XYZ file of C-alpha atoms in Angstrom:
633
model
C -85.969 44.644 -0.203
C -87.858 41.348 0.052
C -85.922 39.979 2.992
C -88.689 38.700 5.234
C -89.583 39.861 8.719
C -86.733 38.548 10.861
C -83.519 40.525 11.362
C -81.363 38.342 13.585
C -77.910 38.528 15.123
C -76.174 35.523 16.638
C -73.701 35.878 19.504
C -71.264 32.971 19.888
C -71.208 32.594 23.665
C -70.093 28.961 23.542
C -66.620 29.692 22.162
C -66.294 32.919 24.154
C -68.564 33.617 27.086
C -69.312 37.305 27.661
C -70.372 39.111 30.798
C -74.067 39.840 31.244
C -73.245 43.532 30.845
C -71.515 42.930 27.511
C -74.404 40.812 26.208
C -76.846 43.566 27.154
C -74.657 46.162 25.448
C -74.696 44.065 22.267
C -78.477 43.783 22.549
C -78.589 47.593 22.603
C -76.393 47.668 19.517
C -78.617 45.174 17.683
C -81.788 47.068 18.511
C -80.182 50.332 17.439
C -79.544 49.083 13.906
C -82.924 47.496 13.298
C -82.395 43.923 14.513
C -85.453 42.289 16.103
C -83.976 38.934 17.149
C -80.790 37.899 18.909
C -79.778 34.244 18.851
C -77.585 33.136 21.747
C -75.303 30.327 20.599
C -74.912 28.637 23.956
C -74.221 24.917 23.617
C -73.724 24.170 27.346
C -73.357 27.678 28.770
C -76.429 27.556 31.026
C -76.078 25.729 34.329
C -79.202 23.756 35.263
C -80.183 20.988 37.696
C -79.536 18.341 35.020
C -76.244 19.938 33.984
C -74.361 21.180 37.055
C -70.866 20.334 35.787
C -69.639 23.725 34.526
C -67.824 26.148 36.791
C -69.836 29.252 37.602
C -67.233 31.410 35.838
C -67.849 29.650 32.516
C -71.635 29.460 32.599
C -74.775 31.525 33.052
C -77.206 30.930 35.881
C -80.978 30.964 35.238
C -81.054 34.303 37.064
C -78.486 35.782 34.671
C -80.440 34.522 31.671
C -83.546 36.156 33.149
C -81.618 39.428 33.462
C -80.534 39.246 29.816
C -84.053 38.331 28.748
C -85.587 41.260 30.618
C -83.207 43.613 28.840
C -84.095 42.084 25.463
C -87.815 42.385 26.227
C -87.416 46.061 27.038
C -85.787 46.587 23.631
C -88.358 44.555 21.715
C -85.738 41.927 20.878
C -86.769 38.280 20.577
C -84.206 36.052 22.291
C -83.579 32.559 20.883
C -81.284 29.910 22.412
C -79.086 27.411 20.568
C -78.334 24.072 22.233
C -76.631 21.621 19.876
C -77.818 18.075 20.556
C -75.900 15.987 17.978
C -72.706 17.538 16.595
C -70.808 20.382 18.296
C -71.425 18.765 21.660
C -67.779 18.727 22.752
C -68.403 21.068 25.663
C -70.853 18.573 27.134
C -68.700 15.530 26.374
C -65.584 16.975 28.044
C -67.139 16.141 31.413
C -66.504 12.593 32.683
C -70.155 12.348 33.709
C -71.249 12.642 30.038
C -68.272 11.235 28.120
C -70.026 7.876 27.754
C -72.526 9.529 25.363
C -69.838 10.218 22.746
C -70.071 8.604 19.337
C -66.353 7.893 19.562
C -66.461 6.419 23.055
C -63.822 3.776 23.560
C -61.254 5.719 21.523
C -62.551 4.801 18.069
C -61.518 6.855 15.044
C -63.416 9.863 13.776
C -63.651 11.127 10.225
C -60.857 13.610 10.802
C -59.142 12.102 13.846
C -57.268 8.825 14.338
C -58.245 6.515 17.212
C -57.833 8.130 20.596
C -57.086 11.609 19.202
C -59.097 14.753 18.574
C -62.089 16.194 20.396
C -65.195 14.166 21.137
C -67.707 16.424 19.387
C -70.620 14.154 18.441
C -73.048 12.198 20.599
C -74.466 8.774 19.826
C -78.207 8.929 19.054
C -78.534 5.165 19.495
C -77.897 5.383 23.228
C -81.130 5.966 25.199
C -79.056 7.870 27.753
C -78.294 10.515 25.108
C -81.911 11.538 24.784
C -82.522 11.119 28.510
C -79.925 13.818 29.172
C -80.423 16.202 26.244
C -84.223 16.148 26.334
C -84.207 17.150 29.972
C -81.571 19.836 29.447
C -83.394 21.307 26.435
C -86.618 21.357 28.427
C -84.888 23.264 31.231
C -83.345 25.799 28.832
C -86.523 26.210 26.774
C -88.423 27.217 29.909
C -86.121 30.244 30.296
C -86.957 31.746 26.878
C -90.261 33.210 25.688
C -89.586 32.857 21.956
C -91.477 30.191 20.049
C -88.179 29.259 18.359
C -85.527 26.901 19.681
C -82.369 26.228 17.649
C -80.675 22.826 18.021
C -77.688 23.262 15.703
C -77.377 20.005 13.690
C -74.519 21.330 11.561
C -71.149 19.719 10.862
C -71.981 16.358 12.440
C -68.673 15.050 11.178
C -68.437 11.927 13.339
C -71.965 10.607 12.899
C -72.226 6.933 12.048
C -68.883 5.841 13.489
C -69.795 3.579 16.397
C -71.027 -0.016 16.149
C -74.573 0.829 17.208
C -74.915 3.609 14.625
C -73.429 1.488 11.853
C -75.954 -1.230 12.651
C -78.809 1.298 12.515
C -77.564 2.676 9.199
C -77.227 -0.680 7.482
C -77.212 0.063 3.777
C -79.533 3.070 4.118
C -76.785 5.622 4.729
C -76.410 8.492 7.166
C -79.980 9.716 6.807
C -81.052 6.626 8.796
C -79.457 8.377 11.765
C -80.210 12.035 11.040
C -83.891 11.647 10.127
C -85.052 9.920 13.353
C -82.944 12.323 15.412
C -84.638 15.343 13.870
C -88.077 13.730 14.247
C -87.391 12.999 17.920
C -86.176 16.546 18.589
C -89.077 18.044 16.651
C -91.571 16.066 18.738
C -89.850 17.148 21.953
C -89.950 20.835 21.025
C -93.546 20.564 19.819
C -94.529 19.272 23.273
C -92.758 22.289 24.723
C -94.604 24.668 22.384
C -91.469 25.486 20.390
C -90.606 25.601 16.687
C -87.391 23.837 15.719
C -84.646 25.820 14.008
C -81.580 24.085 12.530
C -78.632 24.654 10.199
C -79.114 23.085 6.774
C -75.629 21.901 5.674
C -76.080 18.215 6.577
C -78.748 17.851 3.897
C -75.865 17.747 1.428
C -74.902 14.396 2.933
C -78.457 13.292 3.769
C -80.770 14.598 1.022
C -83.375 11.938 1.869
C -83.844 13.546 5.295
C -85.079 16.814 3.823
C -88.217 15.205 2.382
C -88.887 13.153 5.528
C -89.080 15.886 8.181
C -91.948 18.269 9.119
C -92.273 21.417 7.051
C -92.667 23.695 10.061
C -88.949 23.352 10.805
C -87.087 26.603 10.053
C -83.914 25.965 8.056
C -80.942 28.264 8.579
C -78.945 28.355 5.340
C -75.402 29.515 6.071
C -72.976 30.464 3.320
C -69.691 32.194 4.131
C -68.264 32.894 0.682
C -69.041 35.507 -1.916
C -72.208 34.528 -3.788
C -72.650 35.486 -7.405
C -75.657 33.550 -8.704
C -75.690 30.359 -6.633
C -73.711 29.488 -3.504
C -71.041 26.826 -3.437
C -71.779 23.686 -1.446
C -70.183 23.168 1.954
C -68.445 19.770 1.725
C -69.489 18.237 -1.578
C -66.812 19.398 -4.033
C -68.481 22.835 -3.895
C -71.355 21.587 -6.011
C -73.632 24.525 -6.707
C -77.297 23.771 -6.052
C -79.842 26.452 -5.321
C -81.283 24.747 -2.259
C -83.647 27.649 -1.591
C -85.668 26.790 -4.685
C -86.024 23.279 -3.292
C -87.024 24.609 0.135
C -89.686 26.772 -1.502
C -90.967 23.787 -3.473
C -91.174 21.627 -0.334
C -92.774 24.360 1.768
C -89.994 25.109 4.269
C -89.369 28.493 5.811
C -85.714 29.520 5.918
C -83.319 32.209 7.031
C -80.252 33.348 5.070
C -77.188 33.359 7.303
C -74.006 35.265 6.452
C -71.076 35.716 8.770
C -69.919 39.186 9.725
C -67.625 39.842 6.736
C -68.753 42.777 4.610
C -68.692 41.154 1.174
C -70.295 37.929 2.355
C -73.086 39.786 4.134
C -73.780 41.991 1.143
C -73.663 39.264 -1.508
C -75.885 36.864 0.436
C -78.343 39.699 0.983
C -78.594 40.281 -2.759
C -78.967 36.523 -3.239
C -81.793 36.476 -0.663
C -83.718 39.103 -2.628
C -84.232 36.562 -5.405
C -85.989 34.187 -2.991
C -88.561 34.254 -0.215
C -86.704 34.088 3.117
C -88.311 34.343 6.504
C -85.534 36.787 7.266
C -81.815 37.471 7.581
C -79.586 36.065 10.304
C -76.003 37.312 10.832
C -73.776 34.763 12.517
C -70.680 35.647 14.506
C -68.177 33.029 15.598
C -65.143 32.561 17.806
C -64.423 36.097 18.988
C -61.965 34.824 21.582
C -58.834 35.907 19.684
C -59.775 39.402 18.528
C -61.139 42.550 20.123
C -64.905 42.412 20.425
C -65.141 46.050 19.297
C -64.262 45.285 15.678
C -67.417 43.204 15.383
C -69.738 46.052 16.271
C -69.546 48.155 13.061
C -70.009 44.990 10.988
C -73.197 44.206 12.899
C -74.464 47.741 12.448
C -73.699 47.874 8.723
C -75.674 44.645 8.202
C -78.625 46.027 10.127
C -78.525 49.243 8.100
C -78.261 47.335 4.837
C -81.266 45.204 5.700
C -83.202 48.411 6.295
C -82.217 49.627 2.832
C -79.833 52.320 4.110
C -77.209 53.372 1.509
C -77.954 50.215 -0.441
C -75.461 50.895 -3.214
C -72.700 52.425 -1.097
C -71.168 49.586 0.929
C -68.102 51.539 1.985
C -70.123 54.596 2.968
C -72.520 52.458 4.968
C -69.639 50.867 6.891
C -68.200 54.328 7.622
C -71.615 55.340 8.957
C -71.638 52.167 11.090
C -68.235 52.987 12.598
C -69.477 56.420 13.598
C -72.640 54.906 15.043
C -70.660 52.707 17.459
C -68.079 55.332 18.438
C -68.005 59.099 17.744
C -65.113 59.978 15.435
C -64.215 62.108 12.432
C -65.181 61.147 8.909
C -61.528 60.576 8.083
C -60.945 58.281 11.035
C -64.150 56.348 10.344
C -62.996 55.845 6.755
C -59.639 54.458 7.936
C -61.368 52.179 10.450
C -63.727 50.941 7.739
C -60.738 50.218 5.508
C -59.181 48.139 8.298
C -62.371 46.085 8.571
C -62.599 45.538 4.814
C -58.993 44.833 3.914
C -57.167 43.717 7.070
C -59.079 40.455 7.219
C -56.251 37.978 7.813
C -55.927 38.873 11.490
C -55.184 35.698 13.383
C -53.388 33.861 10.551
C -51.131 31.542 12.504
C -49.070 29.526 10.018
C -45.603 28.739 11.338
C -43.444 30.314 8.631
C -40.348 28.650 10.069
C -41.555 25.244 8.825
C -43.345 25.954 5.570
C -44.334 29.032 3.671
C -46.375 30.048 0.687
C -44.182 32.377 -1.358
C -44.663 36.099 -0.903
C -46.547 37.251 -3.997
C -47.530 40.532 -5.599
C -50.963 40.186 -3.985
C -49.322 39.712 -0.569
C -47.159 42.773 -1.150
C -50.227 44.833 -2.070
C -52.062 43.616 1.032
C -49.080 44.373 3.252
C -48.559 47.869 1.816
C -52.246 48.702 2.048
C -52.378 47.532 5.663
C -49.338 49.719 6.419
C -51.060 52.790 4.962
C -54.239 52.031 6.927
C -52.266 51.642 10.146
C -50.453 54.913 9.610
C -53.746 56.684 8.913
C -55.388 55.259 12.049
C -52.481 56.385 14.219
C -52.534 59.828 12.668
C -56.252 60.382 13.270
C -57.071 58.510 16.485
C -56.719 61.448 18.902
C -60.031 61.875 20.696
C -61.373 58.448 19.707
C -62.488 56.145 22.522
C -59.245 54.340 23.510
C -60.819 50.873 23.434
C -62.098 51.286 19.885
C -58.860 52.933 18.784
C -56.871 49.951 20.118
C -59.232 47.461 18.452
C -59.094 49.033 14.987
C -55.352 49.646 15.275
C -54.786 46.023 16.308
C -56.540 44.772 13.185
C -54.120 46.703 10.983
C -51.067 46.107 13.213
C -51.534 42.364 13.065
C -51.888 42.458 9.290
C -48.658 44.461 8.984
C -46.806 42.139 11.362
C -48.066 39.085 9.489
C -46.936 40.584 6.197
C -43.516 41.393 7.619
C -43.036 37.831 8.888
C -44.195 36.422 5.571
C -41.665 38.568 3.680
C -38.839 37.714 6.074
C -39.697 34.040 5.936
C -39.474 34.140 2.168
C -36.052 35.798 2.387
C -34.838 33.005 4.649
C -36.227 30.252 2.418
C -34.703 31.904 -0.662
C -31.276 32.350 0.883
C -28.480 30.864 -1.259
C -24.875 29.892 -0.588
C -22.628 32.844 -1.306
C -25.053 35.488 0.003
C -23.270 37.746 2.423
C -23.792 37.045 6.107
C -25.087 40.550 6.700
C -28.293 39.756 4.764
C -29.378 37.182 7.313
C -28.071 39.358 10.133
C -30.432 42.086 8.938
C -33.294 39.563 8.828
C -32.504 38.544 12.416
C -32.574 42.189 13.468
C -35.984 42.670 11.849
C -37.248 39.514 13.539
C -36.089 40.885 16.886
C -38.152 43.991 16.162
C -41.121 41.805 15.196
C -40.837 39.946 18.485
C -40.883 43.222 20.406
C -43.877 44.446 18.404
C -45.771 41.196 18.983
C -45.175 41.346 22.718
C -46.401 44.955 22.894
C -49.489 44.027 20.883
C -50.219 41.140 23.234
C -49.825 43.337 26.308
C -52.182 45.930 24.809
C -54.749 43.257 23.938
C -54.665 41.799 27.448
C -55.246 45.281 28.879
C -58.207 45.781 26.515
C -59.538 42.327 27.365
C -59.459 43.029 31.100
C -61.302 46.281 30.518
C -64.034 44.840 28.290
C -64.236 41.299 29.685
C -63.395 41.691 33.380
C -62.997 38.442 35.251
C -62.917 36.286 32.114
C -59.866 34.269 31.147
C -58.297 34.710 27.710
C -56.615 31.360 26.883
C -57.244 31.585 23.126
C -55.801 35.098 22.896
C -52.764 33.949 24.866
C -52.356 30.875 22.666
C -52.546 33.063 19.551
C -49.652 35.267 20.660
C -47.624 32.445 22.172
C -47.857 30.685 18.807
C -46.856 33.875 17.004
C -43.872 34.517 19.284
C -42.777 30.898 18.998
C -42.916 31.097 15.210
C -40.751 34.250 15.285
C -38.166 32.515 17.464
C -38.022 29.454 15.202
C -37.744 31.589 12.077
C -34.910 33.530 13.687
C -33.087 30.271 14.461
C -33.522 29.247 10.825
C -32.135 32.600 9.689
C -29.104 32.166 11.955
C -28.420 28.749 10.437
C -28.758 30.288 6.994
C -25.802 32.566 7.786
C -23.627 29.473 7.523
C -24.863 28.493 4.072
C -27.951 27.699 2.046
C -31.278 26.926 3.622
C -32.615 23.641 2.285
C -35.961 24.123 0.572
C -38.514 21.660 -0.790
C -41.032 23.186 -3.207
C -44.367 21.678 -4.138
C -46.623 23.230 -6.780
C -50.356 22.648 -6.332
C -53.391 23.569 -8.441
C -56.517 22.874 -6.352
C -59.841 23.522 -8.088
C -61.691 23.213 -4.772
C -60.159 24.100 -1.422
C -63.188 23.211 0.694
C -62.138 19.562 0.536
C -59.945 17.972 3.221
C -57.364 15.566 1.798
C -54.477 14.833 4.139
C -50.921 14.861 2.801
C -47.671 13.227 3.857
C -44.382 14.130 2.143
C -41.223 12.094 2.775
C -37.772 12.681 1.290
C -35.228 9.881 1.208
C -31.532 10.788 0.989
C -28.530 9.128 -0.580
C -27.194 8.118 2.837
C -30.322 6.036 3.488
C -31.930 8.458 5.938
C -35.330 10.036 5.397
C -37.082 13.238 6.450
C -40.836 13.704 6.872
C -41.730 17.230 5.769
C -45.501 16.928 6.063
C -47.341 14.358 8.153
C -51.078 14.450 7.621
C -51.601 18.164 7.088
C -54.355 19.621 4.899
C -52.644 21.874 2.353
C -54.502 24.964 1.250
C -53.706 28.321 -0.258
C -53.801 31.445 1.890
C -56.249 32.752 -0.705
C -58.840 29.968 -0.892
C -60.258 31.287 -4.160
C -56.838 31.059 -5.850
C -56.388 27.476 -7.071
C -52.685 27.653 -7.996
C -50.173 28.005 -5.186
C -46.774 26.787 -4.047
C -45.532 25.721 -0.637
C -41.902 25.771 0.522
C -40.722 23.472 3.316
C -37.553 23.805 5.360
C -35.407 20.684 4.901
C -31.858 19.429 5.292
C -29.457 21.968 3.854
C -26.801 19.577 2.551
C -28.011 16.016 1.940
C -28.649 14.654 -1.556
C -32.280 13.554 -2.085
C -32.857 10.396 -4.144
C -36.635 9.979 -3.854
C -39.794 11.766 -2.783
C -42.995 10.034 -1.707
C -46.310 11.911 -1.648
C -49.222 10.176 0.114
C -52.842 11.364 0.113
C -55.861 10.168 2.094
C -58.985 11.673 3.612
C -61.671 13.663 1.822
C -60.900 14.711 -1.734
C -57.872 14.482 -3.996
C -54.723 16.569 -4.305
C -53.815 18.094 -7.671
C -50.034 18.378 -7.781
C -48.066 19.818 -10.687
C -44.446 19.485 -9.605
C -42.019 19.141 -6.703
C -38.324 19.937 -6.437
C -35.494 20.394 -3.945
C -33.043 23.294 -3.547
C -30.093 22.981 -1.179
C -26.314 23.092 -1.052
C -26.078 19.806 -2.951
C -27.897 21.351 -5.940
C -31.358 21.526 -7.469
C -33.143 18.175 -7.714
C -36.207 17.405 -9.810
C -38.338 14.319 -10.468
C -36.872 12.200 -13.260
C -39.194 9.222 -13.054
C -42.129 7.597 -11.275
C -40.955 4.569 -9.297
C -44.086 3.623 -7.367
C -47.872 4.144 -7.289
C -50.536 2.975 -4.849
C -54.275 3.612 -4.919
C -55.819 6.161 -7.273
C -53.295 8.265 -9.176
C -54.155 9.863 -12.503
C -51.523 11.234 -14.912
C -48.492 10.761 -12.612
C -46.104 11.584 -15.476
C -47.289 15.193 -15.251
C -45.191 15.515 -12.109
C -42.078 15.353 -14.299
C -43.034 18.325 -16.479
C -43.083 21.434 -14.249
C -45.979 23.106 -16.026
C -49.685 23.613 -15.335
C -50.665 19.976 -15.870
C -51.286 18.016 -12.704
C -51.259 14.530 -11.281
C -54.490 13.762 -9.439
C -53.773 11.749 -6.299
C -56.676 10.348 -4.287
C -60.456 9.986 -4.486
C -61.946 13.143 -5.988
C -65.545 12.672 -4.811
C -65.686 13.938 -1.230
C -69.104 12.498 -0.437
C -68.026 8.963 -1.316
C -65.552 9.035 1.562
C -67.826 10.982 3.908
C -70.576 8.417 3.559
C -68.126 5.514 3.870
C -65.250 6.692 6.119
C -63.298 3.524 5.403
C -62.512 5.019 2.003
C -60.914 8.009 3.735
C -58.293 5.760 5.342
C -57.055 4.359 2.014
C -53.705 5.899 1.127
C -52.967 6.906 -2.454
C -49.336 7.614 -3.225
C -46.745 8.306 -5.860
C -42.995 7.895 -5.380
C -40.634 9.976 -7.520
C -36.977 9.442 -8.337
C -35.106 12.703 -7.732
C -32.045 13.617 -9.831
C -29.855 16.685 -9.930
C -30.800 19.231 -12.530
C -28.183 19.396 -15.250
C -28.507 23.143 -15.843
């Protein structure tokens, strides 16, 4: 396989710090499956003289980094740090001593956040103090690592160009007037330190001029997290498919292909890489603060085996082999564990099904049933398996089953009609009580596992995940209890989105005959649970008795919404759009909203990059107001 010389694994230590012992154990794992480089995604995790603000418990000392490095050296693993110095700098900016470096200082709006809200996650490159701090910090961190490579992130710089100074620098040149000099400055810094700059490549979609203006010795890290057939979809440009690697080859850049840990993404991007000339392969892992760390290990191993050409045409068999490489177990158990890693992938889905729900479909039923079979098989075969791994694999399937159960019960509540017997909702409440008990037991088991694997480390994200889940169960139960007294009001909206990587915000307001109104959605980004499925429907809980007379749908942000129909079901009847009474902004084919078929009204600016490059366009609201009348039949 023509995959270059580098076999890299990234550990996301910024979102979830790990103990030195755990990092060393993962280095052992990487070396054991053929990896020769481990990239430590750190952001601010190393405490230095110029950056003393982190608590010791949430940072590494230079001595601890030296200990990790010595272990990597003994294994023949090259260790590369990542310190983001433009976007993804929120961990630095959270400290009062550095907050003045933020692009959104003074409470100005961001691309995805209104004034005064949201995280400060981007620094201002026009402030000399920004480079004074980051250059010194990078120099301190670079001195701790022997590798010639130093990664500086530069991905997802969503708030660049927002402040007055940056807008003045941009003028009419666009965002590349900011990104290009920043990369040139950082490249010069690292060159003085004897380092080669590595960076993510997604911002070249927004700043194509930058690509031709920067030195060719920069190593570009091309990340793609979907299934790739022939060419990858773009990141935030209406999924425009451009084979950037051909362009990198033409310009003379070296590059790494970067999947995430999912099986199908890793395998498809590997096959895509074979058609090009990469410097190597680079598996990224992200945000392991909500799931057991153990489930990541077989996915790392299967990637390493694949990149060595092991069982090239047997993806399932290779993953089974990987499971057995990380923990001794029977063939049957390894097969069940592999199935949980392949199919139980929605672990952590946190939608509050008491407020809105995507209807339970045949695909959801199949997923739920399959997860149930996998869970039963794991429980049947786990005797003798290391308890930590058994809990991790079981949790993956348990969460999928619990999620499926809540989804089904939520649909039953939303579909409840006047005249249904009270016992139906009583049975739903009983099942929800069982779900609550199951969720609490799962949380307790995960905390026990966490304390065993990550001793001394807090688990706020894991706690937040289960607190959110338990809260959703309680709210759904309250909705089911109200449904015992009559129909649950339901607003349905039918959407057909050709591209769900866009980020249009939606507000939905119903006005009732008594003059009151109800906001069902207030700035949310509506997407299908299955991002590759363009057609989906969302149900919202609403007033159970009032008569709706109008519905207003507002869109703003990045991309358009493609809406086919909307209607209301409650005790007053079924209400559908009978006319368009108002339009603002860009709305195409609004009459399609009256038809209830596959034709759509397009609301908003379709070209994402137009709004990204001029954020003022993202604040313009596009709306359609519909008259709602009772269905005659």
